[in-house]
Amino acid sequence: MSRPVERFDSADLDRIIEMAWEDRTTFEAIQHQFGLGEPQVIAIMRSALKPCSFRMWRKRVSGRRTKHGITSQSSRFRASGHR
């Protein structure tokens, strides 16, 4: 299996990281747009961020309702395919 980072160009990786940082963008929206599940997004974030930044991000998104579309009530930033 190839590493998820190798499948994308730098613009796509930047967008994936940006979407992962956004509190209201769900992992499901990232999966819909890029075909990456939560574990692959975590792997990308781990490889792209400094260790301290990664730990801070993981602490913030772990258990956050808005990062998981099934538990989130917000539809503000959802892709049209998720409504």
PDB file of C-alpha atoms in Angstrom:
ATOM      1  CA  MET A   1       0.000   0.000   0.000  1.00  0.00           C
ATOM      2  CA  SER A   2       1.366   3.437  -0.905  1.00  0.00           C
ATOM      3  CA  ARG A   3       1.627   6.208   1.616  1.00  0.00           C
ATOM      4  CA  PRO A   4      -1.316   8.645   1.319  1.00  0.00           C
ATOM      5  CA  VAL A   5       1.009  11.634   0.934  1.00  0.00           C
ATOM      6  CA  GLU A   6       2.504  10.279  -2.300  1.00  0.00           C
ATOM      7  CA  ARG A   7      -0.871  10.314  -4.101  1.00  0.00           C
ATOM      8  CA  PHE A   8      -1.351  14.078  -3.945  1.00  0.00           C
ATOM      9  CA  ASP A   9       0.421  17.134  -5.288  1.00  0.00           C
ATOM     10  CA  SER A  10       1.429  19.958  -2.950  1.00  0.00           C
ATOM     11  CA  ALA A  11      -1.718  22.016  -3.622  1.00  0.00           C
ATOM     12  CA  ASP A  12      -3.966  19.070  -2.690  1.00  0.00           C
ATOM     13  CA  LEU A  13      -1.911  18.344   0.435  1.00  0.00           C
ATOM     14  CA  ASP A  14      -2.166  21.990   1.475  1.00  0.00           C
ATOM     15  CA  ARG A  15      -5.944  21.843   1.031  1.00  0.00           C
ATOM     16  CA  ILE A  16      -6.233  18.583   2.999  1.00  0.00           C
ATOM     17  CA  ILE A  17      -4.216  20.075   5.862  1.00  0.00           C
ATOM     18  CA  GLU A  18      -6.288  23.269   5.746  1.00  0.00           C
ATOM     19  CA  MET A  19      -9.537  21.301   5.864  1.00  0.00           C
ATOM     20  CA  ALA A  20      -8.237  19.170   8.744  1.00  0.00           C
ATOM     21  CA  TRP A  21      -7.322  22.307  10.724  1.00  0.00           C
ATOM     22  CA  GLU A  22     -10.782  23.838  10.223  1.00  0.00           C
ATOM     23  CA  ASP A  23     -13.007  22.962  13.157  1.00  0.00           C
ATOM     24  CA  ARG A  24     -16.243  22.722  11.181  1.00  0.00           C
ATOM     25  CA  THR A  25     -14.939  20.692   8.239  1.00  0.00           C
ATOM     26  CA  THR A  26     -15.763  17.056   8.918  1.00  0.00           C
ATOM     27  CA  PHE A  27     -13.564  14.083   8.194  1.00  0.00           C
ATOM     28  CA  GLU A  28     -16.400  12.866   5.999  1.00  0.00           C
ATOM     29  CA  ALA A  29     -16.107  16.005   3.830  1.00  0.00           C
ATOM     30  CA  ILE A  30     -12.381  15.322   3.386  1.00  0.00           C
ATOM     31  CA  GLN A  31     -13.169  11.717   2.486  1.00  0.00           C
ATOM     32  CA  HIS A  32     -15.799  12.807  -0.035  1.00  0.00           C
ATOM     33  CA  GLN A  33     -13.455  15.268  -1.725  1.00  0.00           C
ATOM     34  CA  PHE A  34     -10.138  13.393  -1.554  1.00  0.00           C
ATOM     35  CA  GLY A  35     -11.039   9.764  -0.779  1.00  0.00           C
ATOM     36  CA  LEU A  36      -9.126   9.753   2.507  1.00  0.00           C
ATOM     37  CA  GLY A  37     -10.500   8.316   5.709  1.00  0.00           C
ATOM     38  CA  GLU A  38      -9.771   9.688   9.155  1.00  0.00           C
ATOM     39  CA  PRO A  39      -6.709   7.424   9.694  1.00  0.00           C
ATOM     40  CA  GLN A  40      -5.143   8.638   6.416  1.00  0.00           C
ATOM     41  CA  VAL A  41      -5.819  12.284   7.324  1.00  0.00           C
ATOM     42  CA  ILE A  42      -4.174  11.699  10.696  1.00  0.00           C
ATOM     43  CA  ALA A  43      -1.153  10.129   8.952  1.00  0.00           C
ATOM     44  CA  ILE A  44      -0.857  13.139   6.633  1.00  0.00           C
ATOM     45  CA  MET A  45      -1.110  15.557   9.541  1.00  0.00           C
ATOM     46  CA  ARG A  46       1.488  13.563  11.494  1.00  0.00           C
ATOM     47  CA  SER A  47       3.958  13.729   8.606  1.00  0.00           C
ATOM     48  CA  ALA A  48       3.283  17.369   7.677  1.00  0.00           C
ATOM     49  CA  LEU A  49       3.233  19.027  11.095  1.00  0.00           C
ATOM     50  CA  LYS A  50       5.845  19.489  13.771  1.00  0.00           C
ATOM     51  CA  PRO A  51       5.363  16.980  16.605  1.00  0.00           C
ATOM     52  CA  CYS A  52       4.112  19.672  19.003  1.00  0.00           C
ATOM     53  CA  SER A  53       1.656  21.023  16.424  1.00  0.00           C
ATOM     54  CA  PHE A  54       0.392  17.530  15.662  1.00  0.00           C
ATOM     55  CA  ARG A  55      -0.215  16.789  19.359  1.00  0.00           C
ATOM     56  CA  MET A  56      -2.062  20.099  19.741  1.00  0.00           C
ATOM     57  CA  TRP A  57      -4.227  19.336  16.680  1.00  0.00           C
ATOM     58  CA  ARG A  58      -5.002  15.783  17.840  1.00  0.00           C
ATOM     59  CA  LYS A  59      -5.961  17.007  21.299  1.00  0.00           C
ATOM     60  CA  ARG A  60      -8.290  19.581  19.749  1.00  0.00           C
ATOM     61  CA  VAL A  61     -10.045  17.262  17.264  1.00  0.00           C
ATOM     62  CA  SER A  62     -10.241  14.121  19.407  1.00  0.00           C
ATOM     63  CA  GLY A  63     -13.821  13.673  20.439  1.00  0.00           C
ATOM     64  CA  ARG A  64     -14.918  16.903  18.740  1.00  0.00           C
ATOM     65  CA  ARG A  65     -18.464  16.503  17.473  1.00  0.00           C
ATOM     66  CA  THR A  66     -17.992  18.907  14.572  1.00  0.00           C
ATOM     67  CA  LYS A  67     -15.188  16.817  13.007  1.00  0.00           C
ATOM     68  CA  HIS A  68     -17.533  13.857  12.584  1.00  0.00           C
ATOM     69  CA  GLY A  69     -20.478  14.431  10.271  1.00  0.00           C
ATOM     70  CA  ILE A  70     -22.687  11.803  11.884  1.00  0.00           C
ATOM     71  CA  THR A  71     -22.645  13.608  15.240  1.00  0.00           C
ATOM     72  CA  SER A  72     -22.438  17.159  13.925  1.00  0.00           C
ATOM     73  CA  GLN A  73     -25.574  19.263  13.629  1.00  0.00           C
ATOM     74  CA  SER A  74     -23.823  21.884  11.493  1.00  0.00           C
ATOM     75  CA  SER A  75     -24.362  21.931   7.742  1.00  0.00           C
ATOM     76  CA  ARG A  76     -22.625  25.242   7.140  1.00  0.00           C
ATOM     77  CA  PHE A  77     -19.412  23.872   5.653  1.00  0.00           C
ATOM     78  CA  ARG A  78     -20.619  20.539   4.337  1.00  0.00           C
ATOM     79  CA  ALA A  79     -20.171  19.679   0.708  1.00  0.00           C
ATOM     80  CA  SER A  80     -23.398  19.558  -1.274  1.00  0.00           C
ATOM     81  CA  GLY A  81     -22.984  15.772  -1.567  1.00  0.00           C
ATOM     82  CA  HIS A  82     -23.288  15.436   2.232  1.00  0.00           C
ATOM     83  CA  ARG A  83     -26.660  17.143   2.669  1.00  0.00           C
TER      84      ARG A  83
END
